[in-house]
XYZ file of C-alpha atoms in Angstrom:
281
model
C 6.696 -4.698 14.184
C 3.537 -3.890 11.804
C 2.651 -7.130 9.552
C 2.908 -5.242 6.048
C 0.495 -5.734 4.013
C 0.513 -6.445 0.308
C -1.832 -3.279 -2.370
C -3.911 -5.530 -4.456
C -5.459 -4.247 -7.606
C -9.357 -2.664 -7.773
C -12.241 -3.025 -10.123
C -11.509 -4.325 -13.984
C -14.187 -5.219 -15.495
C -16.757 -1.875 -14.720
C -13.278 0.143 -15.329
C -12.939 -1.720 -18.432
C -16.566 -0.214 -19.357
C -14.918 2.487 -18.232
C -12.681 3.187 -20.687
C -14.426 1.706 -23.590
C -16.430 4.400 -22.681
C -13.510 7.180 -23.145
C -12.932 5.474 -25.920
C -16.104 5.656 -27.785
C -16.393 1.734 -27.593
C -19.417 -0.673 -26.498
C -19.503 -2.034 -24.263
C -19.044 -5.771 -24.372
C -18.518 -9.174 -22.213
C -14.721 -7.549 -20.628
C -12.867 -10.769 -21.922
C -13.450 -10.014 -25.263
C -11.970 -6.118 -25.092
C -8.309 -9.053 -24.725
C -8.102 -9.460 -28.024
C -10.048 -6.343 -30.149
C -8.753 -4.231 -27.567
C -5.146 -5.459 -25.559
C -4.807 -1.113 -25.329
C -8.009 -1.124 -23.285
C -6.298 -3.640 -21.226
C -2.547 -2.051 -21.016
C -4.349 0.617 -19.998
C -5.971 -0.858 -16.562
C -3.130 -2.183 -15.978
C -0.593 1.404 -15.892
C -2.532 3.100 -14.553
C -3.051 0.326 -11.334
C 0.765 -0.154 -11.431
C 0.746 3.634 -10.985
C -1.413 3.867 -8.016
C 0.943 1.271 -6.265
C -1.141 -2.010 -7.182
C 1.574 -5.053 -6.053
C -0.313 -8.053 -7.366
C -2.644 -7.286 -10.675
C -5.907 -8.843 -11.353
C -4.829 -10.446 -15.760
C -8.537 -9.519 -18.001
C -9.918 -13.500 -17.407
C -12.324 -13.084 -14.335
C -15.869 -14.063 -16.946
C -13.525 -16.634 -19.283
C -14.531 -19.945 -19.116
C -15.098 -22.213 -22.086
C -19.203 -21.766 -21.436
C -19.392 -18.348 -20.980
C -16.243 -17.486 -24.039
C -18.336 -20.241 -26.634
C -21.918 -18.083 -25.619
C -20.373 -14.859 -27.407
C -18.508 -15.572 -29.239
C -16.256 -17.588 -31.920
C -13.467 -17.343 -29.628
C -11.245 -20.221 -27.716
C -11.082 -19.668 -24.650
C -8.097 -21.027 -23.659
C -6.573 -18.281 -26.213
C -8.678 -15.217 -24.744
C -7.094 -16.053 -21.086
C -3.903 -16.464 -22.477
C -3.670 -12.967 -23.839
C -5.384 -11.350 -20.901
C -2.690 -12.642 -18.730
C 0.214 -11.885 -21.555
C -0.756 -7.904 -22.169
C -0.399 -8.035 -18.268
C 2.498 -9.768 -17.816
C 3.866 -7.474 -20.768
C 3.082 -4.578 -18.748
C 4.120 -5.269 -15.431
C 7.417 -6.660 -17.073
C 10.189 -5.521 -15.057
C 8.668 -4.073 -11.497
C 8.118 -7.419 -9.234
C 3.836 -6.763 -9.426
C 2.703 -9.598 -9.715
C 0.703 -10.822 -12.454
C -2.565 -12.695 -10.695
C -4.904 -15.086 -13.063
C -8.404 -14.272 -11.771
C -11.357 -16.949 -11.629
C -14.872 -15.792 -11.657
C -18.469 -18.547 -11.050
C -20.514 -20.185 -13.638
C -23.845 -18.856 -14.498
C -25.347 -22.451 -14.622
C -25.712 -23.587 -11.285
C -24.461 -27.242 -9.783
C -26.500 -30.069 -9.053
C -28.147 -30.991 -7.675
C -30.507 -27.028 -7.532
C -28.614 -27.306 -11.158
C -28.281 -29.175 -14.605
C -24.355 -28.168 -14.229
C -22.173 -31.653 -12.973
C -19.595 -31.877 -11.033
C -17.020 -33.443 -13.122
C -17.975 -30.416 -16.350
C -17.662 -28.016 -13.489
C -14.267 -28.575 -12.394
C -13.007 -29.778 -16.319
C -14.500 -25.948 -17.777
C -12.433 -24.688 -14.760
C -8.889 -27.051 -15.582
C -8.733 -25.174 -19.168
C -9.529 -22.049 -18.093
C -6.842 -22.370 -15.450
C -4.300 -24.482 -17.331
C -3.777 -21.778 -20.012
C -3.821 -18.901 -17.654
C -0.448 -21.085 -16.180
C 0.966 -21.351 -19.156
C 0.549 -18.637 -20.674
C 2.742 -17.543 -17.612
C 0.443 -15.970 -13.968
C 2.702 -15.491 -10.544
C -0.505 -16.195 -8.599
C -4.754 -17.320 -8.420
C -7.248 -15.658 -7.090
C -10.816 -17.322 -7.004
C -12.974 -14.310 -6.144
C -16.950 -13.501 -6.384
C -17.778 -16.612 -5.425
C -22.287 -17.138 -3.864
C -22.048 -20.721 -4.091
C -18.686 -22.807 -1.403
C -19.429 -26.268 -3.639
C -17.839 -24.131 -6.976
C -15.909 -22.589 -4.968
C -14.426 -26.158 -3.925
C -14.293 -27.290 -6.957
C -12.125 -23.796 -8.840
C -9.709 -24.678 -4.843
C -8.780 -27.835 -5.824
C -7.949 -27.798 -9.881
C -6.456 -24.198 -8.889
C -3.947 -26.691 -5.991
C -2.520 -28.576 -8.492
C -0.849 -25.950 -10.638
C 1.898 -25.315 -7.775
C 0.781 -21.583 -7.344
C -0.682 -19.412 -4.493
C -4.023 -19.566 -4.445
C -6.559 -17.011 -2.768
C -9.944 -17.986 -2.085
C -12.692 -14.594 -1.746
C -16.617 -15.212 -1.559
C -19.275 -12.586 -1.631
C -21.693 -12.337 1.086
C -24.843 -10.574 2.317
C -25.638 -8.189 5.035
C -26.185 -10.548 6.654
C -23.370 -12.792 6.870
C -23.903 -15.554 4.664
C -23.540 -15.751 0.787
C -26.687 -16.026 -1.255
C -25.492 -19.766 -1.062
C -26.490 -19.635 2.198
C -22.957 -20.161 3.025
C -21.346 -18.932 6.499
C -17.971 -17.180 6.905
C -17.506 -21.132 8.874
C -18.025 -22.797 6.094
C -16.270 -20.961 4.031
C -13.701 -21.543 6.463
C -14.500 -25.438 7.175
C -14.279 -25.801 2.837
C -10.782 -23.870 2.059
C -8.675 -24.057 4.817
C -7.879 -27.874 5.362
C -7.273 -27.181 0.645
C -3.855 -25.473 1.676
C -4.799 -22.144 -0.065
C -2.823 -19.378 1.078
C -5.554 -16.456 1.737
C -8.600 -16.341 2.563
C -11.540 -13.448 2.111
C -14.014 -11.655 0.267
C -14.416 -9.048 -2.430
C -17.713 -7.300 -4.077
C -20.794 -7.852 -2.998
C -21.177 -5.173 0.175
C -19.617 -1.438 0.499
C -16.507 -2.135 3.039
C -18.698 -0.357 6.031
C -21.085 -3.012 5.184
C -18.485 -5.695 4.977
C -16.256 -5.119 7.765
C -18.478 -6.699 10.558
C -17.858 -10.168 7.876
C -13.783 -9.755 8.348
C -13.735 -8.880 11.759
C -15.766 -12.687 11.646
C -13.133 -14.230 9.512
C -9.790 -13.656 11.281
C -11.365 -15.457 14.163
C -12.008 -18.534 12.018
C -8.441 -18.716 10.949
C -5.321 -18.057 10.750
C -4.976 -17.447 7.131
C -3.711 -15.081 5.860
C -7.238 -12.498 4.679
C -7.894 -10.222 1.371
C -10.286 -7.364 1.423
C -12.007 -6.378 -1.623
C -14.633 -4.563 -1.039
C -17.117 -2.190 -3.618
C -16.891 1.144 -3.493
C -20.579 0.591 -3.702
C -23.524 -0.320 -6.409
C -23.695 3.954 -9.634
C -25.958 6.281 -8.309
C -28.027 8.538 -11.267
C -27.965 11.236 -10.536
C -31.179 14.259 -11.862
C -28.346 15.374 -15.190
C -27.240 12.536 -16.400
C -24.048 11.872 -15.047
C -23.389 8.161 -12.905
C -21.021 7.931 -9.072
C -20.674 5.641 -6.733
C -21.658 5.852 -3.369
C -17.758 5.699 -1.635
C -16.079 8.181 -3.252
C -12.109 7.687 -3.260
C -11.944 9.291 -0.030
C -14.931 7.744 1.966
C -13.808 4.609 0.935
C -9.832 5.422 2.548
C -11.428 5.778 5.243
C -13.849 3.549 5.788
C -11.700 -0.033 4.983
C -9.594 1.731 7.660
C -10.664 -0.443 10.634
C -10.366 -2.927 8.216
C -6.045 -2.599 8.264
C -5.683 -4.513 12.268
C -7.677 -8.244 10.455
C -6.665 -8.430 7.240
C -2.403 -9.077 4.748
C -4.504 -7.985 1.260
C -6.604 -4.770 0.572
C -7.887 -3.411 -2.390
C -10.998 -2.433 -4.059
C -13.718 -3.828 -6.336
C -16.685 -2.516 -8.361
C -16.774 0.816 -8.211
C -13.553 0.871 -7.703
C -9.988 2.480 -10.217
C -7.173 3.795 -9.482
C -8.005 6.335 -7.779
C -9.229 4.872 -4.895
C -5.265 2.293 -4.393
C -4.492 5.330 -4.226
C -6.317 6.261 -1.205
C -5.233 3.501 0.090
C -1.936 3.552 -0.405
C -2.028 6.720 2.393
C -2.944 4.620 4.298
C -0.206 1.970 4.467
């Protein structure tokens, strides 16, 4: 019997900006839409639900204390709670899971930066506590380049008793920007008792494939794959398109189905991409 592959969603940030633009609204940090335009977030969630996503991210990726305080007067916990509540409202009664999305901080940990480990832990605890209290079903820690920071976030997340998925973002050479390899990632995170591990963002599906294959060779944990649809390309008439069409994207992720348990898209991929992957499944 072939294994069950769970269909995830696509990009939250780039898709929300697209929705905002279609409604004549400015691009702002997307977590602000939880408070200022919850209808945009509802539209995003409904689109992924309709496309067949079985787990959908709340719009909470960058809603950590320092980022929220830097560009608004909002309470970070309020922003996170609103993000989870909007998604849960749209998904009520469908059986589709609401996943708290946790991204990296812009500050860099000591000794390379000024962020102390205790402060990093406190920031993540504030964020995750708010998401769990609002009723998320699981936690996705994603788009991290720094394994040390990912480990802190994962340790905090594991204290809340929900499934925790961890996705690093890799360069073409198969390492993160901080020099962490797939083996380093597995060795650091698997002992924490996380529920799935993998890659998101950074690369298109074709370039990310060797890295996902390496994950399958280094761990028995379920593997998550959310590659990019590529950086936007500006054409001469001023319109933008992504490097991968939805059909091309699905074609390129096809070989990964051999290795992964969870599949979706990241930057540039919207519900049309998820529909194409659903056809594959």
